Coordinates of C-alpha atoms and ligand atoms in Angstrom, one line a residue:
M7 CA 0.0 0.4 0.0
D8 CA 1.5 4.0 -1.1
A9 CA 0.7 6.0 1.7
R10 CA 1.6 8.5 -1.3
D11 CA -1.9 7.8 -2.7
Y12 CA -3.6 9.0 0.5
F13 CA -2.6 12.3 1.7
G14 CA -3.1 14.7 -1.3
Y15 CA 0.3 15.1 -2.6
K16 CA 0.1 12.4 -5.6
N17 CA -2.4 12.0 -8.1
P18 CA -2.2 8.5 -9.3
D19 CA -4.1 9.9 -12.8
E20 CA -1.0 12.1 -13.4
E21 CA 1.6 9.2 -12.9
P22 CA 1.6 7.3 -16.1
G23 CA 0.9 3.8 -15.4
G24 CA 0.7 3.5 -11.7
P25 CA -1.9 1.6 -10.4
D26 CA -5.0 2.1 -8.6
P27 CA -5.1 2.3 -5.2
A28 CA -8.0 0.9 -4.7
D29 CA -7.1 -2.4 -6.7
A30 CA -4.1 -2.4 -5.1
A31 CA -5.8 -2.5 -1.5
D32 CA -8.2 -4.9 -3.4
E33 CA -5.5 -7.4 -4.4
D34 CA -3.4 -7.9 -1.5
G35 CA -5.9 -7.2 1.3
D36 CA -3.8 -4.0 2.8
R37 CA -5.1 -1.3 4.2
P38 CA -4.6 2.2 2.8
P39 CA -3.5 3.8 6.3
L40 CA -5.4 5.7 8.8
F41 CA -5.0 9.2 8.4
E42 CA -4.1 9.5 11.9
E43 CA -0.8 7.4 10.9
A44 CA 0.3 9.5 8.4
V45 CA 3.6 11.8 8.3
T46 CA 3.4 15.5 7.5
L47 CA 6.4 17.2 6.0
D48 CA 5.0 20.3 7.5
D49 CA 4.4 20.2 11.3
P50 CA 7.6 21.1 13.1
A51 CA 7.2 18.6 16.5
T52 CA 7.0 15.7 13.9
L53 CA 9.9 17.0 12.3
R54 CA 11.9 17.2 16.0
R55 CA 10.7 13.7 16.8
I56 CA 11.8 11.9 13.8
D57 CA 15.3 13.9 13.3
P58 CA 16.2 14.4 16.8
D59 CA 19.6 15.4 16.0
D60 CA 18.3 18.1 13.4
M61 CA 19.8 16.8 9.9
L62 CA 17.7 19.1 8.4
G63 CA 19.1 22.2 10.6
R64 CA 22.9 20.9 9.4
V65 CA 21.7 21.0 5.5
M66 CA 20.0 24.5 6.4
E67 CA 24.1 25.5 7.3
L68 CA 25.6 24.8 4.3
P69 CA 25.9 28.1 3.5
G70 CA 27.4 29.5 6.7
Q71 CA 29.8 26.1 6.4
L72 CA 30.8 27.5 2.8
V73 CA 31.6 31.1 4.4
Q74 CA 33.6 29.7 7.1
A75 CA 35.5 27.5 4.8
R76 CA 37.1 30.7 3.2
H77 CA 38.3 31.7 6.8
V78 CA 39.8 28.7 7.5
A79 CA 41.6 28.1 4.2
A80 CA 43.2 31.9 4.2
P81 CA 46.1 31.8 6.3
I82 CA 47.3 28.8 4.0
T83 CA 50.5 29.0 2.1
L84 CA 51.5 26.5 -0.6
D85 CA 55.1 26.2 -1.3
E86 CA 56.4 25.9 -5.0
R87 CA 57.3 22.2 -4.0
M88 CA 53.6 22.0 -3.4
T89 CA 52.2 24.0 -6.6
D90 CA 54.6 23.0 -9.4
V91 CA 53.1 19.7 -9.8
D92 CA 51.7 17.2 -12.4
A93 CA 48.7 16.3 -10.5
V94 CA 46.6 16.5 -7.3
V95 CA 45.8 13.4 -5.2
V96 CA 42.9 13.7 -2.6
L97 CA 42.7 10.7 -0.5
A98 CA 39.2 10.8 1.0
M99 CA 36.4 7.9 1.6
G100 CA 32.5 8.8 1.5
G101 CA 31.2 12.0 3.1
S102 CA 34.8 13.6 2.6
A103 CA 35.6 12.0 -0.6
I104 CA 32.5 13.4 -2.6
G105 CA 33.4 17.1 -1.9
A106 CA 36.6 16.4 -3.8
E107 CA 34.7 14.7 -6.9
L108 CA 31.9 18.0 -6.7
V109 CA 34.9 20.4 -6.5
A110 CA 36.7 18.4 -9.5
A111 CA 33.3 18.3 -11.4
A112 CA 32.5 22.3 -10.7
A113 CA 36.1 23.2 -11.8
G114 CA 35.9 21.1 -15.0
D115 CA 38.4 22.0 -18.0
R116 CA 39.6 24.6 -15.8
L117 CA 41.6 22.9 -13.2
R118 CA 45.4 23.5 -14.4
V119 CA 46.2 19.4 -13.6
P120 CA 44.3 16.7 -13.3
L121 CA 42.8 16.1 -9.7
I122 CA 42.0 11.9 -8.7
V123 CA 39.9 11.5 -5.9
H124 CA 41.4 8.1 -4.7
R125 CA 39.0 6.1 -2.5
D126 CA 41.2 3.4 -1.5
Y127 CA 44.0 2.1 1.1
G128 CA 48.0 3.6 0.2
L129 CA 48.1 5.7 -3.2
P130 CA 47.3 5.5 -6.9
A131 CA 49.7 4.4 -9.4
G132 CA 51.9 7.0 -10.7
A133 CA 51.9 9.7 -7.6
G134 CA 55.3 10.6 -7.3
E135 CA 56.7 13.6 -5.9
R136 CA 55.0 16.0 -8.4
T137 CA 51.9 15.2 -7.1
L138 CA 50.3 17.3 -4.2
V139 CA 48.5 14.4 -1.7
V140 CA 45.9 16.4 0.2
A141 CA 44.4 13.6 2.8
A142 CA 40.8 14.7 3.8
S143 CA 38.7 13.1 6.7
H144 CA 36.3 14.7 8.7
S145 CA 37.3 11.9 11.7
G146 CA 41.1 12.4 10.6
E147 CA 40.5 8.5 11.6
T148 CA 39.6 6.9 8.3
A149 CA 41.4 3.8 7.8
E150 CA 41.3 4.0 3.8
T151 CA 42.5 7.9 4.2
L152 CA 45.4 7.1 7.3
S153 CA 47.3 4.3 4.6
G154 CA 47.6 6.3 2.3
F155 CA 48.7 9.6 3.9
A156 CA 51.2 7.1 5.4
A157 CA 52.5 6.2 2.3
A158 CA 53.0 9.5 0.8
Q159 CA 54.7 10.4 4.2
E160 CA 56.9 7.5 4.1
R161 CA 58.0 8.6 0.3
K162 CA 58.0 12.4 0.9
L163 CA 54.9 13.5 -1.5
P164 CA 54.5 16.8 -1.0
T165 CA 51.0 16.6 1.3
A166 CA 48.4 18.5 3.1
V167 CA 45.8 18.2 5.0
I168 CA 41.7 19.1 5.7
T169 CA 40.5 17.4 8.9
T170 CA 38.6 18.6 12.2
G171 CA 41.3 16.3 14.6
G172 CA 41.8 12.7 15.2
R173 CA 45.7 11.1 14.1
L174 CA 45.4 12.9 10.8
A175 CA 45.8 16.3 12.5
A176 CA 48.0 15.1 14.8
S177 CA 50.1 13.6 12.3
A178 CA 50.0 16.6 9.9
T179 CA 51.0 19.1 12.8
A180 CA 53.8 16.8 14.4
A181 CA 55.0 17.1 10.5
G182 CA 54.4 21.1 10.0
L183 CA 52.5 20.1 6.9
P184 CA 49.8 22.6 5.6
L185 CA 46.6 22.2 7.5
L186 CA 43.1 23.1 7.2
Q187 CA 41.4 21.8 10.3
Y188 CA 37.9 23.1 10.7
R189 CA 35.5 22.5 14.0
L190 CA 32.3 20.6 13.4
G191 CA 30.4 18.0 15.7
G192 CA 28.6 15.2 13.8
Q193 CA 28.5 13.5 10.8
P194 CA 30.8 13.5 8.1
R195 CA 28.3 13.8 5.2
A196 CA 26.9 17.0 7.0
A197 CA 30.3 18.7 6.9
I198 CA 29.7 19.3 3.2
G199 CA 30.2 22.8 2.4
F200 CA 33.8 22.1 4.5
G201 CA 34.3 19.3 2.2
V202 CA 33.6 21.3 -0.6
G203 CA 34.5 24.6 0.1
L204 CA 38.3 23.7 1.7
V205 CA 38.8 21.4 -1.3
H206 CA 37.9 24.8 -3.8
E207 CA 40.1 27.1 -1.6
L208 CA 42.5 24.9 -1.4
L209 CA 42.8 24.0 -4.9
A210 CA 42.0 28.2 -6.0
R211 CA 44.9 29.5 -2.9
G212 CA 47.2 27.2 -5.1
G213 CA 46.4 28.4 -8.3
F214 CA 45.1 25.2 -9.8
I215 CA 42.0 26.5 -10.7
D216 CA 42.0 29.1 -13.8
G217 CA 39.4 31.3 -12.7
P218 CA 37.8 30.2 -9.7
D219 CA 34.6 30.5 -8.9
D220 CA 33.3 32.2 -5.7
L221 CA 32.8 30.6 -2.9
G222 CA 30.6 33.7 -1.6
A223 CA 27.8 33.9 -3.9
A224 CA 28.0 29.9 -4.2
A225 CA 26.8 30.4 -0.9
A226 CA 24.6 33.5 -1.0
A227 CA 22.7 31.1 -4.2
V228 CA 22.5 28.8 -1.8
E229 CA 20.8 30.5 1.0
E230 CA 18.4 31.2 -2.4
L231 CA 17.2 28.1 -2.8
L232 CA 16.7 27.2 1.1
E233 CA 14.7 29.8 1.6
R234 CA 12.4 28.3 -0.9
I235 CA 12.7 24.4 -0.3
G236 CA 13.8 24.7 3.6
P237 CA 11.1 22.8 6.1
S238 CA 9.4 25.7 7.1
V239 CA 7.9 25.9 3.3
E240 CA 4.5 23.9 3.2
T241 CA 4.7 20.7 1.1
D242 CA 2.6 22.4 -1.5
A243 CA 4.9 25.6 -2.5
N244 CA 8.0 23.1 -1.7
P245 CA 8.9 21.0 -5.0
A246 CA 12.0 19.0 -2.2
K247 CA 8.9 17.8 -0.2
Q248 CA 6.9 17.0 -2.8
L249 CA 10.3 14.7 -4.5
A250 CA 10.5 13.2 -1.3
W251 CA 6.7 12.1 -2.0
A252 CA 7.0 10.8 -5.0
I253 CA 10.2 8.8 -4.3
F254 CA 8.9 7.6 -1.0
G255 CA 8.2 3.5 -1.5
R256 CA 10.3 3.7 -4.7
I257 CA 14.3 3.1 -5.9
P258 CA 15.3 6.6 -6.8
V259 CA 17.6 6.1 -9.8
I260 CA 19.8 9.3 -10.7
Y261 CA 20.9 10.5 -13.8
G262 CA 23.4 13.7 -14.3
H263 CA 25.7 15.4 -16.8
G264 CA 29.1 16.7 -16.4
P265 CA 29.1 18.6 -13.0
M266 CA 25.7 17.0 -12.3
A267 CA 27.0 13.5 -12.6
A268 CA 29.0 14.1 -9.1
V269 CA 25.5 16.2 -7.8
A270 CA 23.8 12.4 -9.2
H271 CA 26.6 10.5 -6.8
R272 CA 25.8 12.7 -4.1
W273 CA 22.1 12.3 -3.7
K274 CA 22.9 8.7 -4.4
T275 CA 24.9 8.6 -1.0
Q276 CA 22.2 10.8 0.9
L277 CA 19.5 9.0 0.2
N278 CA 21.5 5.8 1.2
E279 CA 22.8 7.4 4.4
N280 CA 19.8 9.8 5.3
A281 CA 17.0 7.8 4.0
K282 CA 18.5 4.4 4.2
A283 CA 17.5 3.9 1.5
W284 CA 18.5 1.9 -1.8
A285 CA 19.3 4.3 -4.5
A286 CA 21.6 4.7 -7.9
W287 CA 22.9 6.8 -10.2
E288 CA 24.4 7.4 -13.5
P289 CA 26.0 9.6 -15.2
M290 CA 25.3 10.8 -19.1
P291 CA 25.4 10.1 -21.7
E292 CA 27.3 6.9 -20.5
A293 CA 23.8 5.8 -19.3
N294 CA 22.4 6.1 -22.7
H295 CA 25.0 3.3 -23.6
N296 CA 23.6 0.7 -20.7
A297 CA 21.3 2.4 -18.4
I298 CA 18.7 2.8 -20.2
E299 CA 18.4 -1.1 -21.1
G300 CA 18.1 -2.2 -17.7
S301 CA 15.5 -0.6 -17.0
I302 CA 12.9 -3.4 -18.1
N303 CA 13.3 -6.7 -15.6
P304 CA 12.2 -7.2 -13.7
R305 CA 8.7 -6.1 -14.8
E306 CA 7.4 -6.6 -11.8
L307 CA 9.8 -3.6 -10.1
G308 CA 8.9 -1.3 -12.9
E309 CA 6.1 0.9 -11.1
A310 CA 9.0 0.7 -7.9
L311 CA 11.7 2.8 -10.1
Y312 CA 11.7 6.6 -9.9
V313 CA 13.9 8.6 -12.3
I314 CA 15.7 11.7 -11.2
Q315 CA 16.9 13.7 -14.3
L316 CA 19.5 16.2 -12.6
R317 CA 19.5 19.2 -15.3
D318 CA 21.9 21.9 -15.9
R319 CA 20.7 25.4 -18.0
A320 CA 24.8 25.3 -18.9
E321 CA 24.3 21.5 -20.2
P322 CA 25.6 21.1 -23.9
P323 CA 22.7 21.0 -26.8
A324 CA 23.6 17.5 -27.3
I325 CA 23.2 16.9 -24.0
A326 CA 19.8 18.5 -23.4
E327 CA 18.8 16.5 -26.6
R328 CA 19.6 13.0 -25.1
Y329 CA 17.7 14.1 -22.2
R330 CA 14.9 15.0 -24.2
V331 CA 14.8 11.5 -25.8
V332 CA 15.1 9.5 -22.6
E333 CA 11.9 11.2 -21.1
E334 CA 10.2 10.3 -24.2
L335 CA 11.7 6.6 -23.7
L336 CA 10.5 6.5 -20.3
G337 CA 7.4 7.8 -21.1
E338 CA 6.9 5.3 -23.4
R339 CA 7.3 2.6 -20.8
S340 CA 5.5 4.8 -18.3
T341 CA 8.8 4.7 -15.8
N342 CA 8.2 7.2 -13.0
R343 CA 10.4 10.5 -13.2
N344 CA 10.6 14.6 -12.9
E345 CA 13.3 16.6 -13.4
V346 CA 15.5 18.9 -11.4
W347 CA 17.3 22.1 -12.5
A348 CA 20.0 23.4 -10.4
D349 CA 20.2 27.3 -10.5
G350 CA 22.8 29.6 -9.8
P351 CA 25.0 32.3 -11.9
S352 CA 28.4 29.6 -11.5
V353 CA 29.4 26.4 -12.3
L354 CA 30.2 26.2 -8.4
S355 CA 26.4 27.6 -7.3
R356 CA 24.7 25.2 -9.6
V357 CA 26.6 22.5 -8.1
L358 CA 26.0 23.3 -4.3
T359 CA 22.1 24.1 -4.8
G360 CA 21.7 20.2 -6.4
V361 CA 23.5 19.6 -3.6
A362 CA 21.4 21.1 -1.5
Y363 CA 18.0 20.7 -2.8
G364 CA 19.3 16.6 -2.9
D365 CA 20.3 16.7 0.7
L366 CA 17.0 18.2 1.9
A367 CA 14.9 16.3 0.1
S368 CA 16.8 12.6 1.1
V369 CA 16.3 13.9 5.1
Y370 CA 12.5 14.4 4.0
L371 CA 12.2 10.9 2.7
A372 CA 13.9 10.0 6.1
I373 CA 11.3 11.4 7.7
L374 CA 8.9 9.9 5.9
Y375 CA 9.9 6.5 6.3
Q376 CA 9.7 7.5 9.9
T377 CA 13.9 7.1 10.0
D378 CA 16.0 9.1 12.3
P379 CA 18.4 10.7 9.2
T380 CA 21.7 10.8 11.6
P381 CA 22.7 7.5 12.8
V382 CA 24.5 5.5 10.2
T383 CA 24.4 2.0 12.3
L384 CA 25.3 -0.5 10.0
L385 CA 28.5 1.8 9.1
A386 CA 29.6 2.2 12.2
M387 CA 29.0 -1.0 13.0
L388 CA 31.6 -2.4 9.9
K389 CA 33.6 0.0 11.4
E390 CA 33.7 -1.0 14.5
R391 CA 34.1 -5.2 13.2
L392 CA 36.8 -3.9 11.1
A393 CA 38.9 -2.7 13.6
R394 CA 38.5 -5.0 16.3
A395 CA 39.7 -6.9 13.4
T396 CA 43.0 -5.1 12.8
G397 CA 43.6 -3.9 15.9
S398 CA 44.9 0.0 15.8
D399 CA 46.7 -0.7 12.4
P400 CA 45.2 2.1 10.2
T401 CA 47.0 0.5 7.0
G402 CA 44.8 -2.7 7.2
A403 CA 47.8 -4.6 6.1
R404 CA 47.6 -6.3 9.8
Ligands
LIG19 O1 29.0 9.6 5.5 C1 30.0 9.2 6.1 O2 29.9 9.2 7.5 C2 31.0 8.2 5.9 O3 30.8 7.9 4.5 C3 32.6 8.9 6.2 O4 32.5 9.9 5.4 C4 33.2 8.0 5.6 O5 33.4 7.0 6.6 C5 34.2 8.6 5.7 O6 35.1 9.2 6.8 P1 35.6 10.5 7.4 O7 35.1 11.4 6.3 O8 35.7 10.8 9.0 O9 37.3 10.3 6.7

């Protein structure tokens, strides 16, 4: 049974191929949820009850984090050994890695050298003396990142560190490395303003980005969006809440091109970690060469998919045309779908507004599932079990 159909935010007639809720009720003998069981996204007390650690509030802090990131990075200077390099490698995982991926996506071909985000133990092939290594970890305790950092230190590679503390901060301080240390408790994924802002400012200050976008202007664009889709804006006027209702009970698949591909990746990880939900993402145009074919089987899951096309007003015409044809094909197959357009005067602002939109939608979805978005129980359990197995050896080599 699908609660969306019963609380006024989805008209099944508007959904091609969607089942008639009355038929579904007859078929499986399930009953429609009672009105008093409905979760509204518009009642502050309900939001506080399901989101006691205020993940919604954390998302609303994104513009403030971007501004603070600029202050944290301001005193940092990189010497010639750090800037006269052929590549930048960011060592990071999960919520810390996506910040660098978003910066690389926003900077695009304005990057002076390739930026590689290394999500693994050790260092990537080819890392050497002419590589700037940036170890980025919110906790400063992530095994894979510590392992790569240790390898870089052993090989005396130019290295900078971004963290709140932990062993990473202690080692960077002891070695006298450039350290961008910020203060923020809570979950790494909720520090995305620092994750993006600090990597961006470090690279901009090192001269790695030609014509870097202004972080302050991006923060203002995000602020403006949050005023339109934040928790205090009621569902009827709030497209992010409406999107959460549409995804509710379904598996979202997010498409994105260029900078929006990284944003689609962020949406997927936020839907996983906040809403504790299955989600997938697909980069365009690659998705046209495989993913589109995979929307057929199993047939009984067809209704369960929800495709979101993340659009950018600056996308090339060839990509716009591809989206049009994909939309046509999905329509013919009655696949549930929607478009979300990123707003803002620069690529960075469009990337960050896209992130803010997805972050909010993922927390709204968590609330619809009546799931506290903040704790990541399985993730914590996994880290704890691994730590027990490997002892204090951060490289995992033991
Ligand atoms: O979102 C999360 O909690 C994770 O994806 C973490 O970011 C990831 O495990 C890495 O941890 P940290 O960001 O502390 O290095």
